[in-house]
PDB file of C-alpha atoms in Angstrom:
ATOM      1  CA  UNK A   1     -18.670  39.059  47.809  1.00  0.00           C
ATOM      2  CA  UNK A   2     -15.871  37.375  48.206  1.00  0.00           C
ATOM      3  CA  UNK A   3     -13.465  39.257  45.182  1.00  0.00           C
ATOM      4  CA  UNK A   4     -10.967  36.029  45.864  1.00  0.00           C
ATOM      5  CA  UNK A   5      -9.273  37.815  47.961  1.00  0.00           C
ATOM      6  CA  UNK A   6      -8.315  33.908  50.155  1.00  0.00           C
ATOM      7  CA  UNK A   7      -5.838  31.572  48.981  1.00  0.00           C
ATOM      8  CA  UNK A   8      -7.533  28.520  47.234  1.00  0.00           C
ATOM      9  CA  UNK A   9      -7.066  24.930  46.305  1.00  0.00           C
ATOM     10  CA  UNK A  10      -7.674  23.061  42.881  1.00  0.00           C
ATOM     11  CA  UNK A  11     -10.373  20.410  43.877  1.00  0.00           C
ATOM     12  CA  UNK A  12      -7.692  18.318  41.878  1.00  0.00           C
ATOM     13  CA  UNK A  13      -5.532  18.502  45.566  1.00  0.00           C
ATOM     14  CA  UNK A  14      -8.190  17.689  47.544  1.00  0.00           C
ATOM     15  CA  UNK A  15      -7.689  13.780  50.006  1.00  0.00           C
ATOM     16  CA  UNK A  16      -9.322  12.646  52.760  1.00  0.00           C
ATOM     17  CA  UNK A  17      -6.719  14.156  55.391  1.00  0.00           C
ATOM     18  CA  UNK A  18      -7.443  17.997  54.779  1.00  0.00           C
ATOM     19  CA  UNK A  19      -9.591  19.855  57.124  1.00  0.00           C
ATOM     20  CA  UNK A  20      -8.529  23.016  56.402  1.00  0.00           C
ATOM     21  CA  UNK A  21      -8.374  23.771  52.515  1.00  0.00           C
ATOM     22  CA  UNK A  22     -10.995  26.819  51.153  1.00  0.00           C
ATOM     23  CA  UNK A  23     -11.959  25.801  47.431  1.00  0.00           C
ATOM     24  CA  UNK A  24     -13.132  28.331  45.150  1.00  0.00           C
ATOM     25  CA  UNK A  25     -15.763  26.753  42.927  1.00  0.00           C
ATOM     26  CA  UNK A  26     -18.793  26.659  40.458  1.00  0.00           C
ATOM     27  CA  UNK A  27     -22.706  25.010  40.967  1.00  0.00           C
ATOM     28  CA  UNK A  28     -22.714  22.493  37.247  1.00  0.00           C
ATOM     29  CA  UNK A  29     -25.525  20.799  38.741  1.00  0.00           C
ATOM     30  CA  UNK A  30     -27.895  20.346  41.226  1.00  0.00           C
ATOM     31  CA  UNK A  31     -29.945  17.882  42.145  1.00  0.00           C
ATOM     32  CA  UNK A  32     -32.739  16.516  44.527  1.00  0.00           C
ATOM     33  CA  UNK A  33     -32.819  12.293  45.479  1.00  0.00           C
ATOM     34  CA  UNK A  34     -36.388  11.679  47.469  1.00  0.00           C
ATOM     35  CA  UNK A  35     -36.495   7.793  46.444  1.00  0.00           C
ATOM     36  CA  UNK A  36     -36.038   5.863  43.249  1.00  0.00           C
ATOM     37  CA  UNK A  37     -39.574   6.726  41.563  1.00  0.00           C
ATOM     38  CA  UNK A  38     -38.862   9.908  42.886  1.00  0.00           C
ATOM     39  CA  UNK A  39     -41.937  10.607  45.008  1.00  0.00           C
ATOM     40  CA  UNK A  40     -40.768  10.719  47.709  1.00  0.00           C
ATOM     41  CA  UNK A  41     -39.663  13.236  50.868  1.00  0.00           C
ATOM     42  CA  UNK A  42     -36.167  14.058  50.484  1.00  0.00           C
ATOM     43  CA  UNK A  43     -32.879  11.904  51.487  1.00  0.00           C
ATOM     44  CA  UNK A  44     -29.905  14.696  50.124  1.00  0.00           C
ATOM     45  CA  UNK A  45     -28.933  17.257  47.735  1.00  0.00           C
ATOM     46  CA  UNK A  46     -26.484  16.260  44.790  1.00  0.00           C
ATOM     47  CA  UNK A  47     -23.976  18.635  43.140  1.00  0.00           C
ATOM     48  CA  UNK A  48     -21.351  18.955  40.811  1.00  0.00           C
ATOM     49  CA  UNK A  49     -19.100  21.084  41.663  1.00  0.00           C
ATOM     50  CA  UNK A  50     -15.921  22.519  39.297  1.00  0.00           C
ATOM     51  CA  UNK A  51     -13.515  25.181  39.569  1.00  0.00           C
ATOM     52  CA  UNK A  52     -11.748  26.954  36.970  1.00  0.00           C
ATOM     53  CA  UNK A  53      -9.176  24.097  35.708  1.00  0.00           C
ATOM     54  CA  UNK A  54     -11.382  22.953  34.951  1.00  0.00           C
ATOM     55  CA  UNK A  55     -11.451  19.730  37.711  1.00  0.00           C
ATOM     56  CA  UNK A  56     -15.463  18.407  38.398  1.00  0.00           C
ATOM     57  CA  UNK A  57     -16.090  16.561  42.045  1.00  0.00           C
ATOM     58  CA  UNK A  58     -20.107  15.553  43.253  1.00  0.00           C
ATOM     59  CA  UNK A  59     -21.229  16.613  46.335  1.00  0.00           C
ATOM     60  CA  UNK A  60     -23.487  15.760  49.318  1.00  0.00           C
ATOM     61  CA  UNK A  61     -25.701  17.384  51.141  1.00  0.00           C
ATOM     62  CA  UNK A  62     -27.785  15.870  54.010  1.00  0.00           C
ATOM     63  CA  UNK A  63     -31.087  16.276  53.907  1.00  0.00           C
ATOM     64  CA  UNK A  64     -30.576  17.363  57.825  1.00  0.00           C
ATOM     65  CA  UNK A  65     -28.904  20.683  56.520  1.00  0.00           C
ATOM     66  CA  UNK A  66     -30.763  20.683  53.450  1.00  0.00           C
ATOM     67  CA  UNK A  67     -32.272  24.053  54.722  1.00  0.00           C
ATOM     68  CA  UNK A  68     -29.368  25.445  55.765  1.00  0.00           C
ATOM     69  CA  UNK A  69     -27.372  25.293  52.722  1.00  0.00           C
ATOM     70  CA  UNK A  70     -30.207  24.857  49.869  1.00  0.00           C
ATOM     71  CA  UNK A  71     -30.615  28.336  49.467  1.00  0.00           C
ATOM     72  CA  UNK A  72     -27.817  29.179  49.233  1.00  0.00           C
ATOM     73  CA  UNK A  73     -26.211  26.829  46.529  1.00  0.00           C
ATOM     74  CA  UNK A  74     -27.879  27.314  43.192  1.00  0.00           C
ATOM     75  CA  UNK A  75     -26.576  26.228  39.775  1.00  0.00           C
ATOM     76  CA  UNK A  76     -24.854  28.169  38.223  1.00  0.00           C
ATOM     77  CA  UNK A  77     -23.169  30.588  40.885  1.00  0.00           C
ATOM     78  CA  UNK A  78     -19.283  30.659  41.631  1.00  0.00           C
ATOM     79  CA  UNK A  79     -19.077  30.531  46.014  1.00  0.00           C
ATOM     80  CA  UNK A  80     -16.028  29.634  48.158  1.00  0.00           C
ATOM     81  CA  UNK A  81     -15.842  26.715  50.371  1.00  0.00           C
ATOM     82  CA  UNK A  82     -14.323  25.444  53.765  1.00  0.00           C
ATOM     83  CA  UNK A  83     -14.356  22.820  56.543  1.00  0.00           C
ATOM     84  CA  UNK A  84     -16.492  20.380  54.032  1.00  0.00           C
ATOM     85  CA  UNK A  85     -15.396  16.827  54.715  1.00  0.00           C
ATOM     86  CA  UNK A  86     -13.682  15.254  51.341  1.00  0.00           C
ATOM     87  CA  UNK A  87     -14.732  11.579  51.789  1.00  0.00           C
ATOM     88  CA  UNK A  88     -14.290   8.384  49.842  1.00  0.00           C
ATOM     89  CA  UNK A  89     -16.809   8.020  46.690  1.00  0.00           C
ATOM     90  CA  UNK A  90     -18.734   6.196  46.598  1.00  0.00           C
ATOM     91  CA  UNK A  91     -19.092   2.403  44.768  1.00  0.00           C
ATOM     92  CA  UNK A  92     -22.436   3.341  43.796  1.00  0.00           C
ATOM     93  CA  UNK A  93     -24.776   5.238  41.293  1.00  0.00           C
ATOM     94  CA  UNK A  94     -21.919   7.296  40.760  1.00  0.00           C
ATOM     95  CA  UNK A  95     -22.281  10.952  39.379  1.00  0.00           C
ATOM     96  CA  UNK A  96     -18.484  11.231  38.280  1.00  0.00           C
ATOM     97  CA  UNK A  97     -15.611   9.800  37.651  1.00  0.00           C
ATOM     98  CA  UNK A  98     -12.658  10.326  40.758  1.00  0.00           C
ATOM     99  CA  UNK A  99     -11.566   8.633  44.169  1.00  0.00           C
ATOM    100  CA  UNK A 100     -13.209  11.571  46.307  1.00  0.00           C
ATOM    101  CA  UNK A 101     -16.178  13.052  46.953  1.00  0.00           C
ATOM    102  CA  UNK A 102     -17.429  15.939  49.398  1.00  0.00           C
ATOM    103  CA  UNK A 103     -19.233  16.619  52.157  1.00  0.00           C
ATOM    104  CA  UNK A 104     -21.914  19.566  53.136  1.00  0.00           C
ATOM    105  CA  UNK A 105     -21.701  19.353  56.820  1.00  0.00           C
ATOM    106  CA  UNK A 106     -23.021  22.120  59.298  1.00  0.00           C
ATOM    107  CA  UNK A 107     -20.001  23.393  60.389  1.00  0.00           C
ATOM    108  CA  UNK A 108     -18.902  24.430  55.859  1.00  0.00           C
ATOM    109  CA  UNK A 109     -18.467  27.877  55.458  1.00  0.00           C
ATOM    110  CA  UNK A 110     -19.789  28.675  51.972  1.00  0.00           C
ATOM    111  CA  UNK A 111     -19.892  32.512  50.318  1.00  0.00           C
ATOM    112  CA  UNK A 112     -20.772  33.878  46.878  1.00  0.00           C
ATOM    113  CA  UNK A 113     -18.061  34.516  44.316  1.00  0.00           C
ATOM    114  CA  UNK A 114     -17.694  36.578  41.898  1.00  0.00           C
ATOM    115  CA  UNK A 115     -17.447  34.602  38.191  1.00  0.00           C
ATOM    116  CA  UNK A 116     -14.311  34.930  36.320  1.00  0.00           C
ATOM    117  CA  UNK A 117     -15.621  34.174  33.075  1.00  0.00           C
ATOM    118  CA  UNK A 118     -12.705  31.033  33.659  1.00  0.00           C
ATOM    119  CA  UNK A 119     -15.305  28.146  34.897  1.00  0.00           C
ATOM    120  CA  UNK A 120     -17.301  25.904  32.963  1.00  0.00           C
ATOM    121  CA  UNK A 121     -20.980  25.528  32.247  1.00  0.00           C
ATOM    122  CA  UNK A 122     -21.263  22.191  31.679  1.00  0.00           C
ATOM    123  CA  UNK A 123     -19.981  19.086  33.310  1.00  0.00           C
ATOM    124  CA  UNK A 124     -20.636  15.659  32.073  1.00  0.00           C
ATOM    125  CA  UNK A 125     -19.467  13.181  31.631  1.00  0.00           C
ATOM    126  CA  UNK A 126     -21.778  11.175  28.226  1.00  0.00           C
ATOM    127  CA  UNK A 127     -21.665   7.399  27.923  1.00  0.00           C
ATOM    128  CA  UNK A 128     -22.511   6.462  23.337  1.00  0.00           C
ATOM    129  CA  UNK A 129     -25.322   4.612  22.693  1.00  0.00           C
ATOM    130  CA  UNK A 130     -24.056   1.460  21.743  1.00  0.00           C
ATOM    131  CA  UNK A 131     -21.347   1.222  24.589  1.00  0.00           C
ATOM    132  CA  UNK A 132     -25.130   1.451  27.213  1.00  0.00           C
ATOM    133  CA  UNK A 133     -26.214  -2.552  26.013  1.00  0.00           C
ATOM    134  CA  UNK A 134     -22.208  -2.962  28.091  1.00  0.00           C
ATOM    135  CA  UNK A 135     -24.555  -1.452  31.149  1.00  0.00           C
ATOM    136  CA  UNK A 136     -27.976  -3.410  31.159  1.00  0.00           C
ATOM    137  CA  UNK A 137     -28.355  -4.176  35.631  1.00  0.00           C
ATOM    138  CA  UNK A 138     -25.557  -1.768  36.472  1.00  0.00           C
ATOM    139  CA  UNK A 139     -25.184   0.436  39.271  1.00  0.00           C
ATOM    140  CA  UNK A 140     -21.438   1.304  39.398  1.00  0.00           C
ATOM    141  CA  UNK A 141     -22.206   4.465  38.654  1.00  0.00           C
ATOM    142  CA  UNK A 142     -24.892   6.498  36.483  1.00  0.00           C
ATOM    143  CA  UNK A 143     -25.025   7.573  32.778  1.00  0.00           C
ATOM    144  CA  UNK A 144     -24.691  11.443  30.912  1.00  0.00           C
ATOM    145  CA  UNK A 145     -26.482  11.211  27.260  1.00  0.00           C
ATOM    146  CA  UNK A 146     -26.595  12.974  24.347  1.00  0.00           C
ATOM    147  CA  UNK A 147     -29.396  13.662  21.699  1.00  0.00           C
ATOM    148  CA  UNK A 148     -32.185  14.889  19.907  1.00  0.00           C
ATOM    149  CA  UNK A 149     -35.419  14.355  21.464  1.00  0.00           C
ATOM    150  CA  UNK A 150     -37.911  12.826  18.555  1.00  0.00           C
ATOM    151  CA  UNK A 151     -40.951  12.044  20.683  1.00  0.00           C
ATOM    152  CA  UNK A 152     -42.899  12.318  24.086  1.00  0.00           C
ATOM    153  CA  UNK A 153     -45.093  10.995  25.068  1.00  0.00           C
ATOM    154  CA  UNK A 154     -48.432  12.017  28.114  1.00  0.00           C
ATOM    155  CA  UNK A 155     -47.624  11.764  31.988  1.00  0.00           C
ATOM    156  CA  UNK A 156     -49.432   7.954  32.648  1.00  0.00           C
ATOM    157  CA  UNK A 157     -49.625   6.550  36.131  1.00  0.00           C
ATOM    158  CA  UNK A 158     -47.326   3.283  36.774  1.00  0.00           C
ATOM    159  CA  UNK A 159     -48.591   0.498  39.312  1.00  0.00           C
ATOM    160  CA  UNK A 160     -46.244  -1.762  41.540  1.00  0.00           C
ATOM    161  CA  UNK A 161     -46.705  -3.984  43.293  1.00  0.00           C
ATOM    162  CA  UNK A 162     -44.630  -3.559  45.798  1.00  0.00           C
ATOM    163  CA  UNK A 163     -46.332   0.051  46.472  1.00  0.00           C
ATOM    164  CA  UNK A 164     -49.452   1.316  47.103  1.00  0.00           C
ATOM    165  CA  UNK A 165     -49.683   4.722  45.724  1.00  0.00           C
ATOM    166  CA  UNK A 166     -48.856   4.343  42.037  1.00  0.00           C
ATOM    167  CA  UNK A 167     -45.901   6.342  40.704  1.00  0.00           C
ATOM    168  CA  UNK A 168     -46.159   9.198  38.202  1.00  0.00           C
ATOM    169  CA  UNK A 169     -44.092   8.428  34.467  1.00  0.00           C
ATOM    170  CA  UNK A 170     -43.039   9.493  31.657  1.00  0.00           C
ATOM    171  CA  UNK A 171     -41.253   8.387  27.935  1.00  0.00           C
ATOM    172  CA  UNK A 172     -39.125  10.484  25.422  1.00  0.00           C
ATOM    173  CA  UNK A 173     -36.947   8.925  23.476  1.00  0.00           C
ATOM    174  CA  UNK A 174     -33.647  11.058  21.632  1.00  0.00           C
ATOM    175  CA  UNK A 175     -31.590  10.510  19.075  1.00  0.00           C
ATOM    176  CA  UNK A 176     -28.131  10.691  18.187  1.00  0.00           C
ATOM    177  CA  UNK A 177     -26.628  11.364  14.407  1.00  0.00           C
ATOM    178  CA  UNK A 178     -26.536   7.580  13.530  1.00  0.00           C
ATOM    179  CA  UNK A 179     -30.219   8.090  14.650  1.00  0.00           C
ATOM    180  CA  UNK A 180     -30.149   5.292  16.673  1.00  0.00           C
ATOM    181  CA  UNK A 181     -32.738   6.062  19.394  1.00  0.00           C
ATOM    182  CA  UNK A 182     -32.891   5.451  22.965  1.00  0.00           C
ATOM    183  CA  UNK A 183     -36.438   5.942  25.032  1.00  0.00           C
ATOM    184  CA  UNK A 184     -35.668   7.706  28.469  1.00  0.00           C
ATOM    185  CA  UNK A 185     -37.971   6.843  31.485  1.00  0.00           C
ATOM    186  CA  UNK A 186     -38.862  10.254  33.773  1.00  0.00           C
ATOM    187  CA  UNK A 187     -40.506   9.659  36.923  1.00  0.00           C
ATOM    188  CA  UNK A 188     -42.627  11.471  39.866  1.00  0.00           C
ATOM    189  CA  UNK A 189     -41.645  15.276  40.065  1.00  0.00           C
ATOM    190  CA  UNK A 190     -39.630  16.012  37.516  1.00  0.00           C
ATOM    191  CA  UNK A 191     -42.057  14.326  35.041  1.00  0.00           C
ATOM    192  CA  UNK A 192     -44.315  18.213  36.291  1.00  0.00           C
ATOM    193  CA  UNK A 193     -40.221  19.521  35.527  1.00  0.00           C
ATOM    194  CA  UNK A 194     -40.345  19.238  32.078  1.00  0.00           C
ATOM    195  CA  UNK A 195     -42.465  20.659  29.531  1.00  0.00           C
ATOM    196  CA  UNK A 196     -42.216  19.281  26.676  1.00  0.00           C
ATOM    197  CA  UNK A 197     -44.795  21.762  24.425  1.00  0.00           C
ATOM    198  CA  UNK A 198     -41.948  24.262  25.554  1.00  0.00           C
ATOM    199  CA  UNK A 199     -39.313  21.960  23.221  1.00  0.00           C
ATOM    200  CA  UNK A 200     -41.988  21.190  20.609  1.00  0.00           C
ATOM    201  CA  UNK A 201     -44.667  22.152  18.506  1.00  0.00           C
ATOM    202  CA  UNK A 202     -47.582  19.698  16.579  1.00  0.00           C
ATOM    203  CA  UNK A 203     -46.432  19.838  12.551  1.00  0.00           C
ATOM    204  CA  UNK A 204     -49.841  21.252  11.371  1.00  0.00           C
ATOM    205  CA  UNK A 205     -51.294  19.331   8.368  1.00  0.00           C
ATOM    206  CA  UNK A 206     -49.607  15.560   8.580  1.00  0.00           C
ATOM    207  CA  UNK A 207     -52.506  13.032  10.182  1.00  0.00           C
ATOM    208  CA  UNK A 208     -50.317  10.854  12.506  1.00  0.00           C
ATOM    209  CA  UNK A 209     -49.904  15.117  14.156  1.00  0.00           C
ATOM    210  CA  UNK A 210     -45.928  14.500  14.317  1.00  0.00           C
ATOM    211  CA  UNK A 211     -43.286  16.013  16.974  1.00  0.00           C
ATOM    212  CA  UNK A 212     -41.257  18.264  15.156  1.00  0.00           C
ATOM    213  CA  UNK A 213     -37.119  18.915  17.020  1.00  0.00           C
ATOM    214  CA  UNK A 214     -36.641  21.730  18.132  1.00  0.00           C
ATOM    215  CA  UNK A 215     -33.618  21.210  20.618  1.00  0.00           C
ATOM    216  CA  UNK A 216     -30.605  18.952  21.842  1.00  0.00           C
ATOM    217  CA  UNK A 217     -30.770  16.809  25.308  1.00  0.00           C
ATOM    218  CA  UNK A 218     -28.671  16.505  27.693  1.00  0.00           C
ATOM    219  CA  UNK A 219     -29.941  13.242  30.250  1.00  0.00           C
ATOM    220  CA  UNK A 220     -27.848  12.830  33.202  1.00  0.00           C
ATOM    221  CA  UNK A 221     -28.493  10.030  35.934  1.00  0.00           C
ATOM    222  CA  UNK A 222     -29.919   7.360  35.015  1.00  0.00           C
ATOM    223  CA  UNK A 223     -29.864   3.896  34.983  1.00  0.00           C
ATOM    224  CA  UNK A 224     -29.575   1.653  31.585  1.00  0.00           C
ATOM    225  CA  UNK A 225     -32.203  -1.398  31.971  1.00  0.00           C
ATOM    226  CA  UNK A 226     -33.800  -3.816  29.341  1.00  0.00           C
ATOM    227  CA  UNK A 227     -37.978  -2.235  29.530  1.00  0.00           C
ATOM    228  CA  UNK A 228     -40.357  -4.390  27.299  1.00  0.00           C
ATOM    229  CA  UNK A 229     -37.549  -5.759  25.302  1.00  0.00           C
ATOM    230  CA  UNK A 230     -36.380  -2.594  24.360  1.00  0.00           C
ATOM    231  CA  UNK A 231     -32.640  -0.338  25.716  1.00  0.00           C
ATOM    232  CA  UNK A 232     -33.899   2.328  28.402  1.00  0.00           C
ATOM    233  CA  UNK A 233     -32.266   4.690  31.204  1.00  0.00           C
ATOM    234  CA  UNK A 234     -34.646   5.814  33.650  1.00  0.00           C
ATOM    235  CA  UNK A 235     -34.952   8.029  36.471  1.00  0.00           C
ATOM    236  CA  UNK A 236     -32.598  10.411  35.054  1.00  0.00           C
ATOM    237  CA  UNK A 237     -31.846  13.642  37.522  1.00  0.00           C
ATOM    238  CA  UNK A 238     -31.620  16.183  35.081  1.00  0.00           C
ATOM    239  CA  UNK A 239     -32.992  17.021  31.819  1.00  0.00           C
ATOM    240  CA  UNK A 240     -32.307  20.083  30.438  1.00  0.00           C
ATOM    241  CA  UNK A 241     -31.718  21.599  26.702  1.00  0.00           C
ATOM    242  CA  UNK A 242     -29.484  23.609  25.136  1.00  0.00           C
ATOM    243  CA  UNK A 243     -29.683  26.067  22.092  1.00  0.00           C
TER     244      UNK A 243
END
């Protein structure tokens, strides 16, 4: 394990001209992109990296390099990286603000490093519920939202006219401090990854079989839309629990 004997650069210093810089970063988030309904072949692995100064950047591992790097990079672990490509950020479906992103290639060198304890654990750019309507139909950026989990529906198969096979979906509802509620649709593999039995418990003796809230829920990488005349967020990349 490396002990940072080499010189590393902060993420804020990176530009597309850089070819020889080394960075030391923590993997704050990691997810796989397998198509809009998350049920197709792997297209790329996405990462949110953060350095000790709190700077963050989006990074992508193409499917062709997934086997080489996927097992190396774990969420919550710290690494040194070099020989990556710094390029302009995507102009659509952006996970983070900022002008640049990283692409990890067959030439990229990745080594485990010791966590000094000064790296941020979470990197989110939260969008308040009342600002979401302004982004209906907008695919320029993904949104992170935070709320209390108040309802979890049973999984269901949804049929689309442009698809041969139905897609699996589960709806959940979160609530903010102003008691405004937001529906979030989870699709594909993420339905199976989301385990409501660990998050909610039935209220005994209730004729309505209501669910009791136990945690705060951050939902990341969502798009905003109108569904059945209600504001909702769909296709989140990550649904996690906070203590």
